[in-house]
Amino acid sequence: MTTSSEHNICDNPLITRYASREMAELFSPQRRISTWRRLWIILAEAEAELGLPISQEQIEEMRAHVDDIDWAKAAEYERRLRHDVMAHVHTFGDACPKARPIIHLGATSCYVTDNTDLLLMREGLQILAQRLAAVIDRLGRFAQQYRDLPCLSFTHFQPAQPTTVGRRACLWAYDFVLDLQELEYRLSQLRARGVQGTTGTQASFLALFQGDHEKVKRLNELVCQKMGFPGSYAITGQTYSRKIDAQILAVLSQIADTAHKVATDIRLLAHRKEIEEPFEKDQVGSSAMPYKRNPMRCERICGLARFVMSLEANAHMTHAVQWFERTLDDSANRRLVIPQAFLAVDAILILCCNVFEGLVVYPQVITKNLRAELPFMATEEILMAAVQVGGDRQDLHERIRQHSQAVARVIKEEGGENDLIERLRADPAFAGVNFAEVTDPLRYVGRSREQVDEFLSEIVEPIRRRYPACSSMEADVRV
């Protein structure tokens, strides 16, 4: 028997199992190094526009070789030089002999590494914004469908006043809306590192332009414009502040904790047999217990979410130890943390979208569970209705108290049913009460239905308009 070599080494399940191809390609070596090359072209273009002796022929030669990377040659250079950027400077120079003298002119390594990270994270955030909008859209549809279905709400995981299934979905959706707002804010604040030189002083570029400060400032503006950023960070060391990474990881962590909370709610509702995640015809819940319908997708969301939440602290620690203008202990760490955080949140949102568009609701169980608790909640309405038809409030209150305690003993000590309404209906003191009216669950949901309508029109619809593709985004779970 032979084994494939691809199965003989560890893989990354975020790529092989969970995240989208789109996100995996975004953080691929090909995309990263091709972006480095585009940044070298942008730098050369801007320097030429400001009068440095760089020819159009050199720029065109570089453009012709943006994507054809000789990976074996680059690996050999890096083994020798122990410097990844210089390895690719030489590899690019070998492919572009005419441009070789001006590649990376005046730049430090962080010109390509940091600006690339910012470009990739910007695109990653844009992808996640679309996915968040799709999640909000699916929850909005679900909320609309179940706007009128009363259910038991919980505080402290103890029965509380009734709500509706649709309103609970809006509660879930709003946390994702807050995450989207925070993500959009971070996107709006994102800037380029630009061209800042070795320690951020732009000394090398000032030398290139023979002390012309205005040309150095204009060079930075041109590079940022060509990168599609409104400008650069106000001041940097050798790197842009790693606080930016921490801020972005904080947004990703917040998305993860929202997903964890919602997935946990669904897992608890599945235990109550009220709502379940999708379960396919041939899906196996347990290798030992054939009857099981485990909430696999929601459990996976929670597992991935905990991973992402743990990464936020890592980013803060990295920022905290960047001595003076920079240290290099961030490099290996960021290669791991940033891509994996984006891949994991991508996977989480795909799973959320898949779950929310396929939620299975059991209205009869929901109604049964609500009616088991509703009699106690209805006692105040029953008391007031009995007073309105001539009863004595204090006498009626005592009768309800005695009946309620008797029922509670039957439920807790004997495992019996809640028959409080039947007991009160049989008590002559409540003969004038319309019990069908005062025990209608919708009587107790307050403005739940109206709040669903308002939330959908005021919050969800504007998001749908901003992200028109959100309603058609696919959410395929591969495994």
Tab-separated table of C-alpha atoms in Angstrom:
chain	number	residue	atom	x	y	z
A	1	MET	CA	0.000	0.000	0.000
A	2	THR	CA	1.317	3.464	-0.905
A	3	THR	CA	0.608	6.735	0.831
A	4	SER	CA	0.459	10.140	-0.778
A	5	SER	CA	3.271	12.410	0.339
A	6	GLU	CA	0.782	15.231	1.048
A	7	HIS	CA	-0.600	13.152	3.912
A	8	ASN	CA	2.786	12.582	5.538
A	9	ILE	CA	3.135	16.082	6.979
A	10	CYS	CA	0.952	18.242	9.205
A	11	ASP	CA	-1.590	20.394	7.397
A	12	ASN	CA	-3.504	23.481	8.478
A	13	PRO	CA	-7.168	22.554	9.004
A	14	LEU	CA	-8.183	26.195	8.592
A	15	ILE	CA	-7.144	25.823	4.955
A	16	THR	CA	-7.924	22.162	4.262
A	17	ARG	CA	-11.245	22.030	6.138
A	18	TYR	CA	-12.756	25.315	7.222
A	19	ALA	CA	-11.901	28.636	5.533
A	20	SER	CA	-12.819	29.729	2.012
A	21	ARG	CA	-10.498	29.410	-0.953
A	22	GLU	CA	-10.768	33.175	-1.340
A	23	MET	CA	-9.315	33.865	2.105
A	24	ALA	CA	-6.695	31.136	1.803
A	25	GLU	CA	-5.449	32.602	-1.476
A	26	LEU	CA	-5.371	36.110	0.011
A	27	PHE	CA	-2.743	35.058	2.551
A	28	SER	CA	-0.866	32.756	0.195
A	29	PRO	CA	2.864	33.144	-0.543
A	30	GLN	CA	1.992	33.926	-4.173
A	31	ARG	CA	-0.256	36.843	-3.237
A	32	ARG	CA	2.227	38.130	-0.674
A	33	ILE	CA	5.297	38.149	-2.908
A	34	SER	CA	3.397	39.373	-5.969
A	35	THR	CA	2.269	42.284	-3.782
A	36	TRP	CA	5.874	42.939	-2.789
A	37	ARG	CA	6.718	43.191	-6.483
A	38	ARG	CA	3.799	45.532	-7.146
A	39	LEU	CA	5.016	47.723	-4.316
A	40	TRP	CA	8.506	47.853	-5.829
A	41	ILE	CA	6.880	48.939	-9.096
A	42	ILE	CA	4.817	51.603	-7.299
A	43	LEU	CA	7.959	52.927	-5.616
A	44	ALA	CA	9.866	53.043	-8.910
A	45	GLU	CA	6.963	54.794	-10.664
A	46	ALA	CA	6.690	57.442	-7.947
A	47	GLU	CA	10.451	57.985	-7.832
A	48	ALA	CA	10.543	58.362	-11.621
A	49	GLU	CA	7.671	60.855	-11.558
A	50	LEU	CA	9.663	62.954	-9.092
A	51	GLY	CA	12.753	63.002	-11.272
A	52	LEU	CA	14.954	60.071	-10.273
A	53	PRO	CA	16.722	58.383	-13.237
A	54	ILE	CA	14.372	55.405	-13.602
A	55	SER	CA	13.237	54.550	-17.137
A	56	GLN	CA	9.855	53.421	-18.348
A	57	GLU	CA	11.604	50.403	-19.838
A	58	GLN	CA	12.751	49.335	-16.364
A	59	ILE	CA	9.235	49.754	-14.969
A	60	GLU	CA	7.672	47.785	-17.821
A	61	GLU	CA	10.209	44.998	-17.330
A	62	MET	CA	9.152	44.720	-13.687
A	63	ARG	CA	5.464	44.750	-14.637
A	64	ALA	CA	6.054	41.826	-16.975
A	65	HIS	CA	7.339	39.675	-14.110
A	66	VAL	CA	4.974	40.439	-11.231
A	67	ASP	CA	3.567	36.935	-10.871
A	68	ASP	CA	6.180	34.584	-12.363
A	69	ILE	CA	8.120	33.958	-9.158
A	70	ASP	CA	10.989	31.470	-9.209
A	71	TRP	CA	10.326	29.927	-5.820
A	72	ALA	CA	13.291	27.537	-5.925
A	73	LYS	CA	15.697	30.380	-6.666
A	74	ALA	CA	14.183	32.529	-3.908
A	75	ALA	CA	14.539	29.669	-1.413
A	76	GLU	CA	18.191	29.207	-2.383
A	77	TYR	CA	18.877	32.938	-1.959
A	78	GLU	CA	17.185	32.929	1.457
A	79	ARG	CA	19.195	29.916	2.640
A	80	ARG	CA	22.334	31.848	1.750
A	81	LEU	CA	21.344	35.359	2.827
A	82	ARG	CA	19.044	34.506	5.770
A	83	HIS	CA	16.862	37.441	4.705
A	84	ASP	CA	13.556	36.887	2.953
A	85	VAL	CA	13.182	40.370	1.469
A	86	MET	CA	16.691	40.428	0.029
A	87	ALA	CA	16.165	36.930	-1.326
A	88	HIS	CA	13.204	38.202	-3.322
A	89	VAL	CA	14.977	41.412	-4.327
A	90	HIS	CA	17.660	39.236	-5.943
A	91	THR	CA	15.108	36.833	-7.458
A	92	PHE	CA	13.131	39.720	-8.947
A	93	GLY	CA	16.359	41.323	-10.128
A	94	ASP	CA	17.393	38.113	-11.898
A	95	ALA	CA	14.057	38.142	-13.750
A	96	CYS	CA	14.414	41.888	-14.501
A	97	PRO	CA	18.113	42.546	-15.254
A	98	LYS	CA	17.487	46.044	-16.632
A	99	ALA	CA	15.514	47.065	-13.548
A	100	ARG	CA	17.794	45.289	-11.089
A	101	PRO	CA	19.791	48.443	-10.138
A	102	ILE	CA	16.701	50.364	-9.029
A	103	ILE	CA	14.570	47.660	-7.343
A	104	HIS	CA	13.988	48.583	-3.670
A	105	LEU	CA	15.746	51.928	-4.170
A	106	GLY	CA	15.863	53.843	-0.870
A	107	ALA	CA	13.536	51.376	0.827
A	108	THR	CA	13.799	49.255	3.955
A	109	SER	CA	12.362	45.745	4.162
A	110	CYS	CA	9.295	47.013	5.981
A	111	TYR	CA	8.370	49.072	2.937
A	112	VAL	CA	7.242	45.846	1.282
A	113	THR	CA	6.425	43.683	4.305
A	114	ASP	CA	4.360	46.200	6.276
A	115	ASN	CA	2.611	47.796	3.324
A	116	THR	CA	1.739	44.329	2.055
A	117	ASP	CA	0.328	43.309	5.419
A	118	LEU	CA	-1.856	46.416	5.429
A	119	LEU	CA	-3.072	45.729	1.888
A	120	LEU	CA	-3.865	42.097	2.696
A	121	MET	CA	-5.615	42.935	5.950
A	122	ARG	CA	-7.645	45.610	4.190
A	123	GLU	CA	-8.855	43.096	1.630
A	124	GLY	CA	-9.423	40.512	4.357
A	125	LEU	CA	-11.587	42.943	6.316
A	126	GLN	CA	-13.566	43.709	3.161
A	127	ILE	CA	-14.236	39.993	2.674
A	128	LEU	CA	-15.312	39.630	6.307
A	129	ALA	CA	-17.583	42.683	6.029
A	130	GLN	CA	-19.418	40.959	3.178
A	131	ARG	CA	-19.704	37.775	5.228
A	132	LEU	CA	-20.971	39.672	8.268
A	133	ALA	CA	-23.608	41.325	6.103
A	134	ALA	CA	-24.660	37.889	4.829
A	135	VAL	CA	-24.967	36.591	8.396
A	136	ILE	CA	-27.098	39.597	9.367
A	137	ASP	CA	-29.228	39.093	6.257
A	138	ARG	CA	-29.894	35.422	7.133
A	139	LEU	CA	-30.811	36.262	10.714
A	140	GLY	CA	-33.052	39.023	9.407
A	141	ARG	CA	-34.915	36.577	7.191
A	142	PHE	CA	-35.274	34.171	10.106
A	143	ALA	CA	-36.536	36.967	12.370
A	144	GLN	CA	-39.134	37.971	9.801
A	145	GLN	CA	-40.345	34.387	9.402
A	146	TYR	CA	-40.748	33.834	13.147
A	147	ARG	CA	-41.762	37.374	14.120
A	148	ASP	CA	-45.020	36.164	15.680
A	149	LEU	CA	-44.003	32.886	17.340
A	150	PRO	CA	-44.037	33.360	21.121
A	151	CYS	CA	-41.389	31.558	23.123
A	152	LEU	CA	-40.036	31.488	26.619
A	153	SER	CA	-37.228	33.947	27.285
A	154	PHE	CA	-34.563	33.436	29.941
A	155	THR	CA	-32.595	35.518	32.372
A	156	HIS	CA	-29.946	33.650	34.375
A	157	PHE	CA	-31.095	30.683	32.243
A	158	GLN	CA	-34.285	30.732	34.323
A	159	PRO	CA	-37.723	31.288	32.747
A	160	ALA	CA	-38.550	34.964	32.282
A	161	GLN	CA	-41.212	36.916	30.377
A	162	PRO	CA	-42.182	35.583	26.948
A	163	THR	CA	-40.573	36.978	23.813
A	164	THR	CA	-40.821	35.811	20.199
A	165	VAL	CA	-38.415	33.651	18.251
A	166	GLY	CA	-38.039	36.492	15.742
A	167	ARG	CA	-37.101	39.014	18.403
A	168	ARG	CA	-34.471	36.684	19.835
A	169	ALA	CA	-32.971	36.406	16.340
A	170	CYS	CA	-32.784	40.219	16.220
A	171	LEU	CA	-30.924	40.135	19.517
A	172	TRP	CA	-28.393	37.784	17.907
A	173	ALA	CA	-28.196	39.868	14.749
A	174	TYR	CA	-27.583	43.120	16.599
A	175	ASP	CA	-24.331	41.870	18.091
A	176	PHE	CA	-23.149	41.074	14.565
A	177	VAL	CA	-24.307	44.554	13.481
A	178	LEU	CA	-22.143	46.109	16.197
A	179	ASP	CA	-19.225	43.995	14.984
A	180	LEU	CA	-19.791	45.180	11.422
A	181	GLN	CA	-19.847	48.814	12.568
A	182	GLU	CA	-16.544	48.311	14.390
A	183	LEU	CA	-15.023	46.555	11.372
A	184	GLU	CA	-16.133	49.336	9.035
A	185	TYR	CA	-14.641	51.917	11.392
A	186	ARG	CA	-11.299	50.099	11.438
A	187	LEU	CA	-11.368	49.915	7.649
A	188	SER	CA	-12.021	53.645	7.434
A	189	GLN	CA	-9.051	54.344	9.718
A	190	LEU	CA	-6.610	52.020	7.941
A	191	ARG	CA	-3.629	53.758	6.372
A	192	ALA	CA	-0.455	52.757	4.543
A	193	ARG	CA	2.971	52.698	6.136
A	194	GLY	CA	4.121	54.440	2.992
A	195	VAL	CA	7.812	55.230	2.442
A	196	GLN	CA	9.359	56.040	5.802
A	197	GLY	CA	12.876	54.668	5.587
A	198	THR	CA	14.821	52.488	7.972
A	199	THR	CA	13.656	53.941	11.277
A	200	GLY	CA	10.797	56.124	10.052
A	201	THR	CA	12.894	59.275	9.549
A	202	GLN	CA	12.884	59.049	5.711
A	203	ALA	CA	16.625	59.779	5.769
A	204	SER	CA	17.408	57.506	2.799
A	205	PHE	CA	14.814	59.217	0.611
A	206	LEU	CA	16.006	62.645	1.694
A	207	ALA	CA	19.460	61.605	0.458
A	208	LEU	CA	18.009	60.321	-2.841
A	209	PHE	CA	16.306	63.661	-3.459
A	210	GLN	CA	19.328	65.680	-2.343
A	211	GLY	CA	17.706	67.184	0.720
A	212	ASP	CA	14.411	68.162	-0.955
A	213	HIS	CA	11.894	67.654	1.864
A	214	GLU	CA	8.885	68.493	-0.320
A	215	LYS	CA	9.803	65.792	-2.827
A	216	VAL	CA	10.145	63.218	-0.041
A	217	LYS	CA	6.722	64.186	1.287
A	218	ARG	CA	5.293	64.024	-2.239
A	219	LEU	CA	6.885	60.600	-2.779
A	220	ASN	CA	5.066	59.275	0.263
A	221	GLU	CA	1.774	60.779	-0.940
A	222	LEU	CA	2.166	59.263	-4.406
A	223	VAL	CA	2.962	55.792	-3.070
A	224	CYS	CA	-0.027	55.865	-0.716
A	225	GLN	CA	-2.326	56.999	-3.538
A	226	LYS	CA	-1.086	54.246	-5.823
A	227	MET	CA	-1.753	51.742	-3.023
A	228	GLY	CA	-5.317	53.038	-2.724
A	229	PHE	CA	-4.905	54.514	0.767
A	230	PRO	CA	-5.887	58.075	1.739
A	231	GLY	CA	-2.493	58.547	3.341
A	232	SER	CA	0.044	57.027	5.693
A	233	TYR	CA	0.148	56.750	9.460
A	234	ALA	CA	1.247	60.069	10.962
A	235	ILE	CA	4.537	58.677	12.221
A	236	THR	CA	6.192	55.264	12.294
A	237	GLY	CA	9.319	53.539	13.469
A	238	GLN	CA	10.792	50.933	11.203
A	239	THR	CA	7.319	49.390	11.226
A	240	TYR	CA	3.863	50.870	11.527
A	241	SER	CA	2.717	50.653	15.139
A	242	ARG	CA	1.797	47.096	16.077
A	243	LYS	CA	-1.122	48.623	17.954
A	244	ILE	CA	-2.862	48.601	14.556
A	245	ASP	CA	-2.586	44.807	14.479
A	246	ALA	CA	-3.971	44.655	18.015
A	247	GLN	CA	-6.924	46.844	17.010
A	248	ILE	CA	-7.702	44.624	14.026
A	249	LEU	CA	-7.330	41.435	16.062
A	250	ALA	CA	-9.709	42.993	18.595
A	251	VAL	CA	-12.357	43.377	15.882
A	252	LEU	CA	-11.851	39.769	14.782
A	253	SER	CA	-12.077	38.629	18.385
A	254	GLN	CA	-15.335	40.517	18.858
A	255	ILE	CA	-16.830	38.786	15.814
A	256	ALA	CA	-15.707	35.478	17.288
A	257	ASP	CA	-17.254	36.120	20.694
A	258	THR	CA	-20.565	37.117	19.094
A	259	ALA	CA	-20.588	33.913	17.068
A	260	HIS	CA	-19.707	31.903	20.179
A	261	LYS	CA	-22.598	33.425	22.144
A	262	VAL	CA	-25.150	32.828	19.391
A	263	ALA	CA	-23.936	29.290	18.665
A	264	THR	CA	-24.132	28.508	22.376
A	265	ASP	CA	-27.714	29.794	22.521
A	266	ILE	CA	-28.612	27.485	19.633
A	267	ARG	CA	-26.909	24.553	21.361
A	268	LEU	CA	-28.990	25.235	24.494
A	269	LEU	CA	-32.177	25.517	22.418
A	270	ALA	CA	-31.309	22.216	20.731
A	271	HIS	CA	-31.111	20.651	24.192
A	272	ARG	CA	-34.637	21.977	24.803
A	273	LYS	CA	-35.671	20.548	21.400
A	274	GLU	CA	-36.953	23.970	20.295
A	275	ILE	CA	-34.490	24.934	17.537
A	276	GLU	CA	-31.761	22.904	15.844
A	277	GLU	CA	-29.010	23.591	13.357
A	278	PRO	CA	-29.371	21.872	9.954
A	279	PHE	CA	-28.879	18.102	10.030
A	280	GLU	CA	-28.439	16.345	6.709
A	281	LYS	CA	-30.077	13.105	5.592
A	282	ASP	CA	-26.918	10.981	5.811
A	283	GLN	CA	-25.236	12.906	8.635
A	284	VAL	CA	-24.003	10.816	11.572
A	285	GLY	CA	-24.335	12.371	15.006
A	286	SER	CA	-22.321	9.803	16.943
A	287	SER	CA	-20.231	6.756	16.060
A	288	ALA	CA	-21.645	4.949	19.108
A	289	MET	CA	-25.164	6.364	19.522
A	290	PRO	CA	-27.070	6.275	16.214
A	291	TYR	CA	-29.948	8.398	17.528
A	292	LYS	CA	-27.769	11.434	18.290
A	293	ARG	CA	-28.244	14.772	16.502
A	294	ASN	CA	-25.225	16.625	17.830
A	295	PRO	CA	-24.970	20.380	17.057
A	296	MET	CA	-21.697	19.841	15.186
A	297	ARG	CA	-21.678	23.129	13.289
A	298	CYS	CA	-22.371	25.274	16.355
A	299	GLU	CA	-19.782	23.354	18.354
A	300	ARG	CA	-17.253	24.011	15.597
A	301	ILE	CA	-18.132	27.713	15.658
A	302	CYS	CA	-17.450	27.793	19.392
A	303	GLY	CA	-14.167	25.922	19.035
A	304	LEU	CA	-12.857	28.219	16.309
A	305	ALA	CA	-14.129	31.278	18.163
A	306	ARG	CA	-12.147	30.433	21.287
A	307	PHE	CA	-9.044	30.130	19.125
A	308	VAL	CA	-9.573	33.603	17.635
A	309	MET	CA	-10.327	35.183	21.001
A	310	SER	CA	-7.029	33.839	22.336
A	311	LEU	CA	-5.133	35.513	19.480
A	312	GLU	CA	-6.180	39.032	20.466
A	313	ALA	CA	-4.074	38.875	23.636
A	314	ASN	CA	-1.131	37.731	21.520
A	315	ALA	CA	-1.357	40.850	19.358
A	316	HIS	CA	-1.440	43.121	22.405
A	317	MET	CA	1.632	41.380	23.818
A	318	THR	CA	3.474	41.801	20.517
A	319	HIS	CA	2.785	45.531	20.529
A	320	ALA	CA	3.896	45.803	24.141
A	321	VAL	CA	7.396	44.447	23.456
A	322	GLN	CA	8.301	46.501	20.377
A	323	TRP	CA	11.269	48.319	21.901
A	324	PHE	CA	11.958	51.817	20.593
A	325	GLU	CA	11.746	51.893	16.752
A	326	ARG	CA	11.124	48.101	16.473
A	327	THR	CA	12.349	44.623	17.347
A	328	LEU	CA	12.164	41.562	15.140
A	329	ASP	CA	10.415	39.270	17.593
A	330	ASP	CA	7.136	40.325	15.992
A	331	SER	CA	7.925	38.776	12.619
A	332	ALA	CA	7.568	35.029	13.161
A	333	ASN	CA	4.645	35.661	15.510
A	334	ARG	CA	2.703	37.808	13.026
A	335	ARG	CA	3.245	35.296	10.197
A	336	LEU	CA	1.200	32.880	12.295
A	337	VAL	CA	-1.307	35.079	14.077
A	338	ILE	CA	-2.622	37.448	11.414
A	339	PRO	CA	-3.411	34.949	8.621
A	340	GLN	CA	-4.844	32.388	11.026
A	341	ALA	CA	-7.102	34.941	12.696
A	342	PHE	CA	-8.539	35.979	9.330
A	343	LEU	CA	-8.894	32.374	8.148
A	344	ALA	CA	-10.629	31.335	11.364
A	345	VAL	CA	-13.111	34.241	11.358
A	346	ASP	CA	-13.808	33.559	7.691
A	347	ALA	CA	-14.608	29.948	8.607
A	348	ILE	CA	-16.759	31.027	11.567
A	349	LEU	CA	-18.893	33.360	9.446
A	350	ILE	CA	-19.342	30.743	6.719
A	351	LEU	CA	-20.561	28.314	9.381
A	352	CYS	CA	-22.856	30.948	10.914
A	353	CYS	CA	-24.400	31.734	7.557
A	354	ASN	CA	-24.904	28.028	6.863
A	355	VAL	CA	-26.531	27.455	10.258
A	356	PHE	CA	-28.788	30.513	10.195
A	357	GLU	CA	-30.178	29.857	6.740
A	358	GLY	CA	-31.032	26.263	7.707
A	359	LEU	CA	-32.280	26.546	11.295
A	360	VAL	CA	-35.002	24.020	12.086
A	361	VAL	CA	-37.772	25.313	14.369
A	362	TYR	CA	-40.234	23.152	16.317
A	363	PRO	CA	-43.200	25.447	17.104
A	364	GLN	CA	-45.194	22.816	19.014
A	365	VAL	CA	-42.328	22.132	21.409
A	366	ILE	CA	-41.722	25.866	21.813
A	367	THR	CA	-45.402	26.412	22.626
A	368	LYS	CA	-45.468	23.455	25.004
A	369	ASN	CA	-42.429	24.714	26.893
A	370	LEU	CA	-43.887	28.204	27.083
A	371	ARG	CA	-47.261	27.005	28.331
A	372	ALA	CA	-45.547	25.008	31.067
A	373	GLU	CA	-44.345	28.296	32.584
A	374	LEU	CA	-47.012	30.736	31.381
A	375	PRO	CA	-49.558	30.091	34.158
A	376	PHE	CA	-47.266	31.629	36.777
A	377	MET	CA	-46.544	34.607	34.501
A	378	ALA	CA	-50.261	35.125	33.848
A	379	THR	CA	-51.250	35.367	37.501
A	380	GLU	CA	-51.041	39.171	37.653
A	381	GLU	CA	-53.329	39.503	34.603
A	382	ILE	CA	-55.718	36.938	36.140
A	383	LEU	CA	-55.722	38.846	39.421
A	384	MET	CA	-56.590	42.136	37.721
A	385	ALA	CA	-59.256	40.519	35.517
A	386	ALA	CA	-60.932	38.957	38.579
A	387	VAL	CA	-60.908	42.299	40.425
A	388	GLN	CA	-62.542	43.988	37.419
A	389	VAL	CA	-65.519	41.613	37.659
A	390	GLY	CA	-66.045	42.352	41.344
A	391	GLY	CA	-63.494	40.306	43.283
A	392	ASP	CA	-61.549	41.366	46.379
A	393	ARG	CA	-57.914	41.963	45.393
A	394	GLN	CA	-56.414	40.779	48.715
A	395	ASP	CA	-58.547	37.624	48.869
A	396	LEU	CA	-57.772	36.809	45.218
A	397	HIS	CA	-54.033	37.357	45.785
A	398	GLU	CA	-54.048	34.876	48.685
A	399	ARG	CA	-55.955	32.280	46.667
A	400	ILE	CA	-53.467	32.563	43.773
A	401	ARG	CA	-50.555	32.269	46.221
A	402	GLN	CA	-51.931	29.067	47.746
A	403	HIS	CA	-52.737	27.496	44.353
A	404	SER	CA	-49.303	28.475	42.980
A	405	GLN	CA	-47.423	26.923	45.886
A	406	ALA	CA	-49.453	23.742	45.644
A	407	VAL	CA	-48.679	23.470	41.936
A	408	ALA	CA	-44.987	24.143	42.547
A	409	ARG	CA	-44.881	21.231	45.029
A	410	VAL	CA	-46.516	18.909	42.518
A	411	ILE	CA	-44.059	19.907	39.783
A	412	LYS	CA	-40.910	19.717	41.918
A	413	GLU	CA	-41.701	16.853	44.283
A	414	GLU	CA	-43.898	14.615	42.131
A	415	GLY	CA	-42.786	15.522	38.611
A	416	GLY	CA	-46.307	16.548	37.758
A	417	GLU	CA	-47.634	19.057	35.204
A	418	ASN	CA	-48.366	22.714	35.760
A	419	ASP	CA	-52.154	22.771	36.202
A	420	LEU	CA	-52.399	26.183	37.849
A	421	ILE	CA	-54.827	27.510	35.228
A	422	GLU	CA	-57.128	24.502	35.703
A	423	ARG	CA	-57.063	25.025	39.479
A	424	LEU	CA	-57.901	28.716	39.149
A	425	ARG	CA	-60.587	28.022	36.559
A	426	ALA	CA	-62.212	25.617	39.040
A	427	ASP	CA	-62.084	28.170	41.863
A	428	PRO	CA	-65.431	30.068	42.066
A	429	ALA	CA	-63.602	33.265	42.972
A	430	PHE	CA	-62.291	33.422	39.369
A	431	ALA	CA	-65.531	32.459	37.651
A	432	GLY	CA	-65.804	35.750	35.754
A	433	VAL	CA	-62.318	35.596	34.199
A	434	ASN	CA	-61.884	34.922	30.460
A	435	PHE	CA	-59.020	32.442	30.782
A	436	ALA	CA	-58.563	31.983	27.030
A	437	GLU	CA	-57.869	35.683	26.731
A	438	VAL	CA	-55.555	36.092	29.717
A	439	THR	CA	-53.476	33.012	28.805
A	440	ASP	CA	-52.869	33.970	25.176
A	441	PRO	CA	-49.023	33.960	24.940
A	442	LEU	CA	-49.016	36.938	22.563
A	443	ARG	CA	-50.558	39.005	25.353
A	444	TYR	CA	-47.213	38.799	27.180
A	445	VAL	CA	-44.633	39.473	24.463
A	446	GLY	CA	-44.838	43.260	24.792
A	447	ARG	CA	-43.576	45.030	21.645
A	448	SER	CA	-41.587	42.029	20.434
A	449	ARG	CA	-43.254	41.895	17.016
A	450	GLU	CA	-43.102	45.628	16.471
A	451	GLN	CA	-39.453	45.668	17.537
A	452	VAL	CA	-38.683	43.020	14.915
A	453	ASP	CA	-40.276	45.192	12.236
A	454	GLU	CA	-38.376	48.266	13.380
A	455	PHE	CA	-35.061	46.420	13.630
A	456	LEU	CA	-35.404	44.969	10.150
A	457	SER	CA	-36.378	48.264	8.532
A	458	GLU	CA	-33.998	50.566	10.430
A	459	ILE	CA	-30.948	48.335	10.922
A	460	VAL	CA	-30.955	45.329	8.585
A	461	GLU	CA	-32.257	46.927	5.397
A	462	PRO	CA	-29.557	49.646	5.257
A	463	ILE	CA	-26.921	46.915	5.592
A	464	ARG	CA	-28.522	44.973	2.757
A	465	ARG	CA	-28.381	48.095	0.611
A	466	ARG	CA	-24.706	48.699	1.462
A	467	TYR	CA	-23.834	45.074	0.690
A	468	PRO	CA	-26.198	44.075	-2.131
A	469	ALA	CA	-24.417	40.747	-2.739
A	470	CYS	CA	-24.991	39.568	0.834
A	471	SER	CA	-28.290	37.846	0.124
A	472	SER	CA	-26.778	35.595	-2.546
A	473	MET	CA	-23.494	34.682	-0.845
A	474	GLU	CA	-23.028	30.923	-0.572
A	475	ALA	CA	-22.185	29.308	2.743
A	476	ASP	CA	-21.079	25.794	1.888
A	477	VAL	CA	-19.624	23.721	4.731
A	478	ARG	CA	-17.130	21.311	3.166
A	479	VAL	CA	-16.757	18.857	6.037
